[in-house]
mmCIF file of C-alpha atoms in Angstrom:
data_model
loop_
_atom_site.group_PDB
_atom_site.id
_atom_site.type_symbol
_atom_site.label_atom_id
_atom_site.label_comp_id
_atom_site.label_asym_id
_atom_site.label_seq_id
_atom_site.Cartn_x
_atom_site.Cartn_y
_atom_site.Cartn_z
ATOM 1 C CA MET G 7 0.000 0.000 0.000
ATOM 2 C CA LYS G 8 1.388 3.352 -1.088
ATOM 3 C CA VAL G 9 1.712 5.971 1.637
ATOM 4 C CA ILE G 10 -0.488 8.394 -0.353
ATOM 5 C CA THR G 11 -3.368 5.932 0.059
ATOM 6 C CA ALA G 12 -3.486 6.578 3.814
ATOM 7 C CA ASN G 13 -4.314 10.204 3.063
ATOM 8 C CA PHE G 14 -7.529 9.204 1.282
ATOM 9 C CA VAL G 15 -8.941 6.433 3.466
ATOM 10 C CA THR G 16 -10.670 6.387 6.830
ATOM 11 C CA CYS G 17 -12.557 3.894 8.982
ATOM 12 C CA ALA G 18 -15.216 1.882 7.126
ATOM 13 C CA VAL G 19 -17.543 2.003 10.169
ATOM 14 C CA LYS G 20 -20.342 4.441 9.365
ATOM 15 C CA ASP G 21 -20.464 6.161 12.753
ATOM 16 C CA CYS G 22 -16.739 6.889 12.674
ATOM 17 C CA LYS G 23 -17.041 9.080 9.579
ATOM 18 C CA THR G 24 -18.329 12.010 11.629
ATOM 19 C CA SER G 25 -15.513 11.750 14.170
ATOM 20 C CA ALA G 26 -12.313 13.735 13.582
ATOM 21 C CA ALA G 27 -10.441 10.980 15.451
ATOM 22 C CA SER G 28 -11.015 8.538 12.574
ATOM 23 C CA PHE G 29 -8.577 10.369 10.268
ATOM 24 C CA PRO G 30 -5.896 9.561 9.545
ATOM 25 C CA LEU G 31 -5.908 5.892 10.467
ATOM 26 C CA HIS G 32 -2.823 5.032 12.510
ATOM 27 C CA PHE G 33 -0.097 2.679 11.334
ATOM 28 C CA HIS G 34 1.042 -0.039 13.736
ATOM 29 C CA ASP G 35 3.887 -2.498 13.153
ATOM 30 C CA ALA G 36 4.388 -1.256 9.612
ATOM 31 C CA GLU G 37 6.971 -2.973 7.444
ATOM 32 C CA LEU G 38 8.134 -0.815 4.568
ATOM 33 C CA GLU G 39 9.582 -1.552 1.187
ATOM 34 C CA MET G 40 10.776 0.864 -1.465
ATOM 35 C CA GLN G 41 9.543 0.294 -4.983
ATOM 36 C CA GLU G 42 10.792 2.354 -7.909
ATOM 37 C CA ILE G 43 8.006 4.185 -9.728
ATOM 38 C CA ASP G 44 8.370 6.623 -12.673
ATOM 39 C CA PHE G 45 8.886 10.141 -11.371
ATOM 40 C CA GLN G 46 6.240 12.455 -12.825
ATOM 41 C CA PRO G 47 6.935 15.940 -11.384
ATOM 42 C CA GLU G 48 3.632 17.265 -12.782
ATOM 43 C CA PHE G 49 1.675 14.556 -11.022
ATOM 44 C CA ILE G 50 3.218 15.352 -7.646
ATOM 45 C CA ARG G 51 2.812 19.097 -8.198
ATOM 46 C CA ASN G 52 -0.879 18.675 -9.031
ATOM 47 C CA VAL G 53 -1.649 16.219 -6.267
ATOM 48 C CA ILE G 54 0.023 18.086 -3.390
ATOM 49 C CA PRO G 55 -2.707 20.749 -3.150
ATOM 50 C CA ARG G 56 -5.172 17.891 -2.512
ATOM 51 C CA ILE G 57 -3.143 16.298 0.280
ATOM 52 C CA ASP G 58 -4.326 16.678 3.878
ATOM 53 C CA TRP G 59 -0.960 17.894 5.131
ATOM 54 C CA GLU G 60 -1.625 17.414 8.830
ATOM 55 C CA GLY G 61 -2.729 13.868 8.119
ATOM 56 C CA LEU G 62 0.385 13.184 6.065
ATOM 57 C CA ARG G 63 2.604 14.554 8.848
ATOM 58 C CA VAL G 64 1.025 12.134 11.307
ATOM 59 C CA THR G 65 1.448 9.227 8.866
ATOM 60 C CA ALA G 66 5.079 10.073 8.012
ATOM 61 C CA ASN G 67 5.903 10.336 11.695
ATOM 62 C CA GLU G 68 4.334 6.943 12.456
ATOM 63 C CA LEU G 69 6.319 5.360 9.643
ATOM 64 C CA GLY G 70 9.551 6.786 11.023
ATOM 65 C CA PHE G 71 10.237 9.392 8.359
ATOM 66 C CA PRO G 72 12.026 12.641 9.256
ATOM 67 C CA SER G 73 9.574 15.405 10.088
ATOM 68 C CA LEU G 74 7.857 17.033 7.158
ATOM 69 C CA PRO G 75 7.776 20.859 7.008
ATOM 70 C CA ASP G 76 5.078 22.441 9.205
ATOM 71 C CA SER G 77 3.183 23.744 6.254
ATOM 72 C CA LYS G 78 2.388 22.308 2.883
ATOM 73 C CA PRO G 79 4.739 23.362 0.031
ATOM 74 C CA GLU G 80 2.986 25.885 -2.201
ATOM 75 C CA GLY G 81 3.798 28.147 -5.155
ATOM 76 C CA LYS G 82 7.570 28.433 -5.666
ATOM 77 C CA ALA G 83 8.313 25.512 -3.352
ATOM 78 C CA LEU G 84 6.484 23.251 -5.811
ATOM 79 C CA GLU G 85 8.981 24.208 -8.538
ATOM 80 C CA ASP G 86 11.808 22.735 -6.509
ATOM 81 C CA GLU G 87 12.782 19.365 -7.976
ATOM 82 C CA ARG G 88 14.289 18.147 -4.696
ATOM 83 C CA THR G 89 11.022 18.767 -2.812
ATOM 84 C CA LEU G 90 8.993 16.999 -5.498
ATOM 85 C CA LYS G 91 11.375 14.027 -5.589
ATOM 86 C CA ASP G 92 11.258 13.678 -1.805
ATOM 87 C CA LEU G 93 7.480 13.706 -1.845
ATOM 88 C CA HIS G 94 7.403 11.258 -4.759
ATOM 89 C CA ARG G 95 9.581 8.923 -2.713
ATOM 90 C CA LEU G 96 7.385 9.208 0.358
ATOM 91 C CA LEU G 97 3.939 9.191 -1.275
ATOM 92 C CA LEU G 98 4.367 6.746 -4.146
ATOM 93 C CA GLU G 99 7.556 4.742 -3.746
ATOM 94 C CA THR G 100 7.204 3.852 -0.086
ATOM 95 C CA GLN G 101 5.038 0.758 0.235
ATOM 96 C CA VAL G 102 3.624 -0.523 3.489
ATOM 97 C CA MET G 103 3.834 -4.284 2.988
ATOM 98 C CA GLU G 104 2.662 -5.578 6.369
ATOM 99 C CA GLY G 105 1.095 -4.054 9.441
ATOM 100 C CA ARG G 106 -2.188 -2.630 10.666
ATOM 101 C CA LEU G 107 -4.202 0.545 10.243
ATOM 102 C CA VAL G 108 -6.048 1.444 13.435
ATOM 103 C CA CYS G 109 -9.036 3.774 13.805
ATOM 104 C CA GLY G 110 -8.486 6.441 16.463
ATOM 105 C CA ASN G 111 -12.220 6.524 17.146
ATOM 106 C CA CYS G 112 -13.455 2.917 17.429
ATOM 107 C CA GLY G 113 -10.112 1.131 17.664
ATOM 108 C CA HIS G 114 -10.882 -1.271 14.838
ATOM 109 C CA GLN G 115 -7.769 -2.647 13.159
ATOM 110 C CA TYR G 116 -7.425 -3.171 9.421
ATOM 111 C CA ALA G 117 -4.758 -5.621 8.344
ATOM 112 C CA ILE G 118 -2.228 -4.916 5.616
ATOM 113 C CA LYS G 119 -0.884 -8.127 4.108
ATOM 114 C CA GLU G 120 1.591 -8.456 1.257
ATOM 115 C CA GLY G 121 1.038 -4.811 0.394
ATOM 116 C CA ILE G 122 -2.747 -4.735 0.382
ATOM 117 C CA ALA G 123 -5.020 -3.216 3.033
ATOM 118 C CA ASN G 124 -8.303 -4.954 3.745
ATOM 119 C CA PHE G 125 -11.237 -2.742 4.814
ATOM 120 C CA LEU G 126 -13.942 -5.426 4.962
ATOM 121 C CA LEU G 127 -15.715 -5.287 8.309
ATOM 122 C CA PRO G 128 -16.627 -8.269 10.482
ATOM 123 C CA SER G 129 -20.407 -8.754 10.586
ATOM 124 C CA HIS G 130 -20.842 -7.318 14.105
ATOM 125 C CA LEU G 131 -19.525 -3.936 12.942
ATOM 126 C CA VAL G 132 -21.621 -3.713 9.806
ATOM 127 C CA MET L 25 -33.233 -10.109 4.942
ATOM 128 C CA GLU L 26 -30.167 -7.928 4.734
ATOM 129 C CA SER L 27 -27.791 -10.627 5.971
ATOM 130 C CA GLN L 28 -29.460 -13.140 3.647
ATOM 131 C CA ALA L 29 -28.766 -10.926 0.646
ATOM 132 C CA GLU L 30 -25.217 -10.508 1.837
ATOM 133 C CA ALA L 31 -24.658 -14.239 2.224
ATOM 134 C CA TYR L 32 -26.174 -14.784 -1.216
ATOM 135 C CA GLU L 33 -23.787 -12.290 -2.810
ATOM 136 C CA GLN L 34 -20.873 -13.807 -0.896
ATOM 137 C CA GLU L 35 -21.571 -17.179 -2.485
ATOM 138 C CA ASN L 36 -22.773 -16.123 -5.909
ATOM 139 C CA VAL L 37 -20.562 -13.126 -6.597
ATOM 140 C CA HIS L 38 -17.577 -12.682 -4.275
ATOM 141 C CA GLU L 39 -16.407 -16.289 -4.124
ATOM 142 C CA VAL L 40 -16.804 -16.684 -7.846
ATOM 143 C CA TYR L 41 -14.564 -13.693 -8.561
ATOM 144 C CA GLN L 42 -11.956 -14.994 -6.133
ATOM 145 C CA ASN L 43 -11.942 -18.250 -8.105
ATOM 146 C CA ILE L 44 -11.895 -16.823 -11.597
ATOM 147 C CA ALA L 45 -9.690 -13.779 -10.879
ATOM 148 C CA GLN L 46 -6.707 -14.816 -13.005
ATOM 149 C CA HIS L 47 -8.678 -15.986 -16.008
ATOM 150 C CA PHE L 48 -11.161 -13.099 -15.718
ATOM 151 C CA SER L 49 -8.317 -10.612 -15.623
ATOM 152 C CA ALA L 50 -6.641 -12.093 -18.685
ATOM 153 C CA THR L 51 -9.785 -11.392 -20.719
ATOM 154 C CA ARG L 52 -10.104 -7.749 -19.652
ATOM 155 C CA TYR L 53 -7.322 -5.509 -20.782
ATOM 156 C CA LYS L 54 -8.614 -2.087 -21.722
ATOM 157 C CA PRO L 55 -11.294 0.386 -20.623
ATOM 158 C CA TRP L 56 -14.509 0.709 -22.633
ATOM 159 C CA PRO L 57 -14.679 3.859 -24.818
ATOM 160 C CA ILE L 58 -16.953 5.968 -22.603
ATOM 161 C CA VAL L 59 -15.004 5.014 -19.474
ATOM 162 C CA HIS L 60 -11.773 5.888 -21.255
ATOM 163 C CA GLN L 61 -13.151 9.255 -22.366
ATOM 164 C CA PHE L 62 -14.529 10.089 -18.903
ATOM 165 C CA LEU L 63 -11.137 9.404 -17.306
ATOM 166 C CA GLN L 64 -9.214 11.206 -20.049
ATOM 167 C CA ASN L 65 -11.273 14.368 -19.598
ATOM 168 C CA LEU L 66 -10.345 14.776 -15.924
ATOM 169 C CA THR L 67 -8.178 17.679 -14.804
ATOM 170 C CA SER L 68 -4.609 16.668 -13.920
ATOM 171 C CA GLY L 69 -4.225 16.093 -10.209
ATOM 172 C CA SER L 70 -7.861 15.051 -9.731
ATOM 173 C CA ILE L 71 -8.398 12.469 -7.011
ATOM 174 C CA GLY L 72 -10.983 9.738 -7.417
ATOM 175 C CA LEU L 73 -12.242 6.231 -6.817
ATOM 176 C CA ASP L 74 -12.753 3.142 -8.963
ATOM 177 C CA VAL L 75 -15.249 1.121 -6.938
ATOM 178 C CA GLY L 76 -15.161 -2.539 -7.960
ATOM 179 C CA CYS L 77 -11.961 -1.968 -9.908
ATOM 180 C CA GLY L 78 -11.448 -5.640 -10.793
ATOM 181 C CA ASN L 79 -7.990 -6.127 -12.291
ATOM 182 C CA GLY L 80 -7.513 -2.351 -12.579
ATOM 183 C CA LYS L 81 -7.845 -2.115 -16.358
ATOM 184 C CA ASN L 82 -9.552 1.286 -16.053
ATOM 185 C CA LEU L 83 -6.754 2.685 -13.931
ATOM 186 C CA MET L 84 -4.429 2.753 -16.911
ATOM 187 C CA ALA L 85 -6.517 5.323 -18.802
ATOM 188 C CA ASN L 86 -4.962 8.329 -17.058
ATOM 189 C CA ARG L 87 -1.703 8.555 -15.164
ATOM 190 C CA ASN L 88 -2.093 12.261 -14.353
ATOM 191 C CA VAL L 89 -4.851 11.705 -11.824
ATOM 192 C CA PHE L 90 -4.761 9.618 -8.648
ATOM 193 C CA ILE L 91 -7.278 6.820 -8.278
ATOM 194 C CA ILE L 92 -7.880 4.460 -5.381
ATOM 195 C CA GLY L 93 -9.313 1.283 -6.800
ATOM 196 C CA SER L 94 -11.214 -1.022 -4.487
ATOM 197 C CA ASP L 95 -12.600 -4.501 -4.920
ATOM 198 C CA ARG L 96 -14.259 -7.155 -2.757
ATOM 199 C CA SER L 97 -11.975 -9.757 -4.296
ATOM 200 C CA GLU L 98 -8.485 -9.592 -2.874
ATOM 201 C CA ASN L 99 -7.208 -11.660 -5.802
ATOM 202 C CA LEU L 100 -8.415 -8.996 -8.236
ATOM 203 C CA ALA L 101 -7.331 -6.004 -6.126
ATOM 204 C CA ARG L 102 -3.891 -7.562 -5.953
ATOM 205 C CA ILE L 103 -3.639 -7.519 -9.744
ATOM 206 C CA ALA L 104 -4.833 -3.873 -9.756
ATOM 207 C CA LEU L 105 -1.988 -2.915 -7.390
ATOM 208 C CA LYS L 106 0.359 -2.965 -10.374
ATOM 209 C CA GLN L 107 -1.251 0.089 -12.002
ATOM 210 C CA HIS L 108 0.929 3.027 -10.937
ATOM 211 C CA PRO L 109 0.703 5.763 -9.808
ATOM 212 C CA HIS L 110 -2.680 4.498 -8.566
ATOM 213 C CA SER L 111 -3.520 2.392 -5.557
ATOM 214 C CA ALA L 112 -5.770 -0.566 -4.725
ATOM 215 C CA ILE L 113 -7.466 -1.779 -1.558
ATOM 216 C CA VAL L 114 -10.002 -4.430 -0.546
ATOM 217 C CA ALA L 115 -13.326 -2.839 0.425
ATOM 218 C CA ASP L 116 -17.096 -3.305 0.313
ATOM 219 C CA ILE L 117 -19.139 -1.010 -1.919
ATOM 220 C CA LEU L 118 -21.726 -0.527 0.861
ATOM 221 C CA ARG L 119 -19.107 0.560 3.432
ATOM 222 C CA LEU L 120 -16.410 2.457 1.622
ATOM 223 C CA PRO L 121 -13.484 3.522 3.816
ATOM 224 C CA HIS L 122 -13.496 7.104 2.572
ATOM 225 C CA ARG L 123 -14.513 10.460 3.993
ATOM 226 C CA ASP L 124 -17.609 12.338 2.831
ATOM 227 C CA ALA L 125 -17.457 14.715 -0.123
ATOM 228 C CA GLU L 126 -13.736 14.314 -0.644
ATOM 229 C CA PHE L 127 -13.291 13.084 -4.208
ATOM 230 C CA ASP L 128 -13.406 14.828 -7.578
ATOM 231 C CA PHE L 129 -14.857 11.812 -9.362
ATOM 232 C CA ALA L 130 -15.665 8.138 -9.080
ATOM 233 C CA ILE L 131 -16.317 5.309 -11.492
ATOM 234 C CA CYS L 132 -18.177 2.082 -10.826
ATOM 235 C CA ILE L 133 -18.086 -0.135 -13.884
ATOM 236 C CA ALA L 134 -20.086 -3.354 -14.113
ATOM 237 C CA VAL L 135 -20.534 -3.674 -10.347
ATOM 238 C CA VAL L 136 -23.968 -2.557 -9.070
ATOM 239 C CA HIS L 137 -25.647 -5.303 -11.131
ATOM 240 C CA HIS L 138 -24.088 -7.816 -8.707
ATOM 241 C CA LEU L 139 -26.144 -6.572 -5.729
ATOM 242 C CA SER L 140 -29.174 -8.769 -5.242
ATOM 243 C CA THR L 141 -31.940 -6.416 -4.034
ATOM 244 C CA PRO L 142 -33.202 -3.026 -5.318
ATOM 245 C CA GLU L 143 -32.439 -1.490 -1.899
ATOM 246 C CA ARG L 144 -28.838 -2.647 -1.928
ATOM 247 C CA ARG L 145 -28.308 -1.384 -5.479
ATOM 248 C CA ALA L 146 -29.587 2.082 -4.511
ATOM 249 C CA GLN L 147 -27.529 1.982 -1.286
ATOM 250 C CA ALA L 148 -24.393 1.189 -3.277
ATOM 251 C CA ILE L 149 -24.949 4.201 -5.524
ATOM 252 C CA ALA L 150 -25.703 6.396 -2.478
ATOM 253 C CA GLU L 151 -22.472 5.258 -0.854
ATOM 254 C CA ILE L 152 -20.433 6.259 -3.918
ATOM 255 C CA LEU L 153 -22.251 9.608 -4.207
ATOM 256 C CA ARG L 154 -21.438 10.250 -0.531
ATOM 257 C CA THR L 155 -17.712 10.233 -1.295
ATOM 258 C CA VAL L 156 -17.683 12.842 -4.093
ATOM 259 C CA LYS L 157 -17.730 16.609 -3.712
ATOM 260 C CA ARG L 158 -21.150 18.232 -3.406
ATOM 261 C CA GLY L 159 -21.957 20.864 -5.977
ATOM 262 C CA SER L 160 -23.373 24.293 -5.288
ATOM 263 C CA ASP L 161 -25.046 26.936 -7.425
ATOM 264 C CA LEU L 162 -21.565 28.209 -8.269
ATOM 265 C CA GLN L 163 -19.642 25.005 -8.716
ATOM 266 C CA PRO L 164 -20.548 21.610 -10.141
ATOM 267 C CA GLY L 165 -20.203 18.584 -7.865
ATOM 268 C CA GLY L 166 -18.012 15.548 -8.408
ATOM 269 C CA GLN L 167 -19.152 13.211 -11.163
ATOM 270 C CA VAL L 168 -19.769 9.501 -10.860
ATOM 271 C CA LEU L 169 -19.810 7.220 -13.916
ATOM 272 C CA ILE L 170 -21.810 4.024 -13.386
ATOM 273 C CA TYR L 171 -22.223 1.105 -15.796
ATOM 274 C CA ALA L 172 -24.544 -1.841 -15.462
ATOM 275 C CA TRP L 173 -25.362 -4.765 -17.735
ATOM 276 C CA ALA L 174 -28.441 -4.230 -19.856
ATOM 277 C CA LEU L 175 -31.460 -6.479 -20.253
ATOM 278 C CA GLU L 176 -31.784 -5.128 -23.783
ATOM 279 C CA GLN L 177 -28.977 -6.889 -25.659
ATOM 280 C CA LYS L 178 -30.668 -8.862 -28.416
ATOM 281 C CA ASP L 179 -27.580 -8.904 -30.609
ATOM 282 C CA SER L 180 -25.197 -10.131 -27.934
ATOM 283 C CA ARG L 181 -24.092 -13.715 -27.403
ATOM 284 C CA ARG L 182 -26.571 -13.924 -24.491
ATOM 285 C CA GLY L 183 -29.456 -12.574 -26.547
ATOM 286 C CA TRP L 184 -31.562 -11.218 -23.668
ATOM 287 C CA ALA L 185 -34.332 -8.770 -24.499
ATOM 288 C CA LYS L 186 -37.042 -6.658 -22.894
ATOM 289 C CA GLY L 187 -39.528 -8.839 -21.049
ATOM 290 C CA ASP L 188 -36.948 -11.470 -20.053
ATOM 291 C CA GLN L 189 -36.165 -12.366 -16.447
ATOM 292 C CA GLN L 190 -33.905 -9.670 -14.938
ATOM 293 C CA ASP L 191 -32.300 -11.670 -12.126
ATOM 294 C CA VAL L 192 -30.077 -14.285 -13.702
ATOM 295 C CA MET L 193 -27.160 -16.609 -13.067
ATOM 296 C CA VAL L 194 -24.486 -16.255 -15.719
ATOM 297 C CA PRO L 195 -21.951 -19.018 -16.287
ATOM 298 C CA TRP L 196 -18.227 -18.402 -16.437
ATOM 299 C CA VAL L 197 -16.269 -21.280 -17.886
ATOM 300 C CA ARG L 198 -12.707 -21.486 -16.660
ATOM 301 C CA LYS L 199 -10.995 -23.497 -19.337
ATOM 302 C CA ASN L 200 -8.011 -25.662 -18.742
ATOM 303 C CA PRO L 201 -6.274 -25.532 -22.156
ATOM 304 C CA THR L 202 -4.210 -28.676 -21.588
ATOM 305 C CA ALA L 203 -7.064 -30.732 -20.154
ATOM 306 C CA PRO L 204 -10.429 -29.578 -21.575
ATOM 307 C CA GLN L 205 -12.298 -32.175 -19.528
ATOM 308 C CA GLU L 206 -11.139 -30.347 -16.412
ATOM 309 C CA SER L 207 -12.818 -27.070 -17.370
ATOM 310 C CA GLN L 208 -14.868 -25.669 -14.524
ATOM 311 C CA THR L 209 -18.059 -23.633 -14.701
ATOM 312 C CA PHE L 210 -18.877 -20.937 -12.137
ATOM 313 C CA HIS L 211 -22.169 -19.050 -11.914
ATOM 314 C CA ARG L 212 -22.341 -15.359 -11.064
ATOM 315 C CA TYR L 213 -25.497 -13.539 -10.034
ATOM 316 C CA TYR L 214 -26.529 -10.521 -12.143
ATOM 317 C CA HIS L 215 -29.429 -8.120 -12.097
ATOM 318 C CA LEU L 216 -29.940 -7.024 -15.703
ATOM 319 C CA TYR L 217 -30.956 -3.370 -15.879
ATOM 320 C CA GLU L 218 -33.819 -2.345 -18.106
ATOM 321 C CA GLU L 219 -34.041 0.998 -19.843
ATOM 322 C CA GLY L 220 -34.448 3.875 -17.369
ATOM 323 C CA GLU L 221 -33.854 1.714 -14.297
ATOM 324 C CA LEU L 222 -30.317 2.918 -13.596
ATOM 325 C CA GLU L 223 -31.472 6.539 -13.723
ATOM 326 C CA GLY L 224 -34.229 5.601 -11.254
ATOM 327 C CA ASP L 225 -31.708 4.041 -8.874
ATOM 328 C CA VAL L 226 -29.563 7.195 -9.045
ATOM 329 C CA GLU L 227 -32.553 9.377 -8.111
ATOM 330 C CA ARG L 228 -33.472 7.053 -5.258
ATOM 331 C CA ALA L 229 -29.887 7.247 -4.022
ATOM 332 C CA GLY L 230 -30.125 11.041 -3.766
ATOM 333 C CA GLY L 231 -28.268 11.720 -6.971
ATOM 334 C CA GLN L 232 -28.942 13.743 -10.039
ATOM 335 C CA VAL L 233 -28.455 12.366 -13.537
ATOM 336 C CA VAL L 234 -26.116 14.544 -15.608
ATOM 337 C CA THR L 235 -26.233 12.396 -18.713
ATOM 338 C CA SER L 236 -26.881 8.770 -19.555
ATOM 339 C CA GLY L 237 -26.829 6.320 -22.405
ATOM 340 C CA TYR L 238 -26.238 2.833 -23.760
ATOM 341 C CA GLU L 239 -22.951 1.362 -24.883
ATOM 342 C CA LYS L 240 -22.305 -2.192 -25.983
ATOM 343 C CA ASP L 241 -24.850 -4.150 -23.934
ATOM 344 C CA ASN L 242 -24.651 -1.795 -20.941
ATOM 345 C CA TRP L 243 -26.618 1.140 -19.594
ATOM 346 C CA TRP L 244 -24.456 3.944 -18.221
ATOM 347 C CA VAL L 245 -25.108 7.120 -16.309
ATOM 348 C CA ILE L 246 -23.049 10.084 -15.140
ATOM 349 C CA ALA L 247 -24.469 11.316 -11.837
ATOM 350 C CA THR L 248 -23.666 13.907 -9.210
ATOM 351 C CA PRO L 249 -25.009 14.487 -5.683
ATOM 352 C CA LYS L 250 -28.235 16.507 -5.815
ATOM 353 C CA VAL L 251 -27.630 20.195 -5.096
ATOM 354 C CA ILE L 252 -29.463 21.251 -1.966
ATOM 355 C CA SER L 253 -30.049 24.990 -2.143
#
């Protein structure tokens, strides 16, 4: 699972959607793997404005990455190739292969196995 | 009732796709024209969903947008993982793990016809509409492209037509090329949509039809959440 994915998912439990604590889901016991993916500077530049930066900071921290800047890169900063490459590496090339995503509201844990996160709920939570 | 429908779909849809994933995927390699066009027309940097993404064949249509594909079948979602820069997860169409009103677009191609009651089909569409941006008087909302198999397909191999039974079991033959006698047949449940029915489901789900049509044995609709002013 690419790191960017965590920025666009939340708990599948209906009642959690209204709780701010359900985003972002929290990584536990994450095992990472780097996978080379074509660098498209335009893609990163266009996607960054849509990223929930606070959420990404939490995620990056949980995965053991050095702290991201306090505020989201904008304008000129998005012309900087280094910045875009770093974000490309974090968002697209970093894969979470094993581990769990945990909801900060209900505590439900979603397993990540061989790179794929499973959001199916057990019947008692449906 | 609800859990009965769910168990039925588990047996007659989900398990079948798990079993035929490899063979199914090998027969599906490019998006249909209207799906391709819809994805091509998106603004670069748009963020969206492909609900019931199967092997991810639609993800390849545009690499300048970011799409999270989801499927009930882990075997299929795993194949879809290979479509970069996109992403794939395992999720249920009725309980999508996404926030409200977040996405610029969504597609749901050949999926809602696998839900076995009218309520669940409308719920599935409502759940997808929930995830896309709401429009206002000033700004259009996120668009959702939905495809479903048509009852009206006289010229197809199946030959169904208006007036035929709409809830059907459709065989999938998984051939073993080296040992034809070992070929296995699986049956998937389908609800065949009749003309106007998909539009009706969209309205019932709280959506608004932007445009709709028929392409190669399928009804399709582009919908958006209804503007509440």
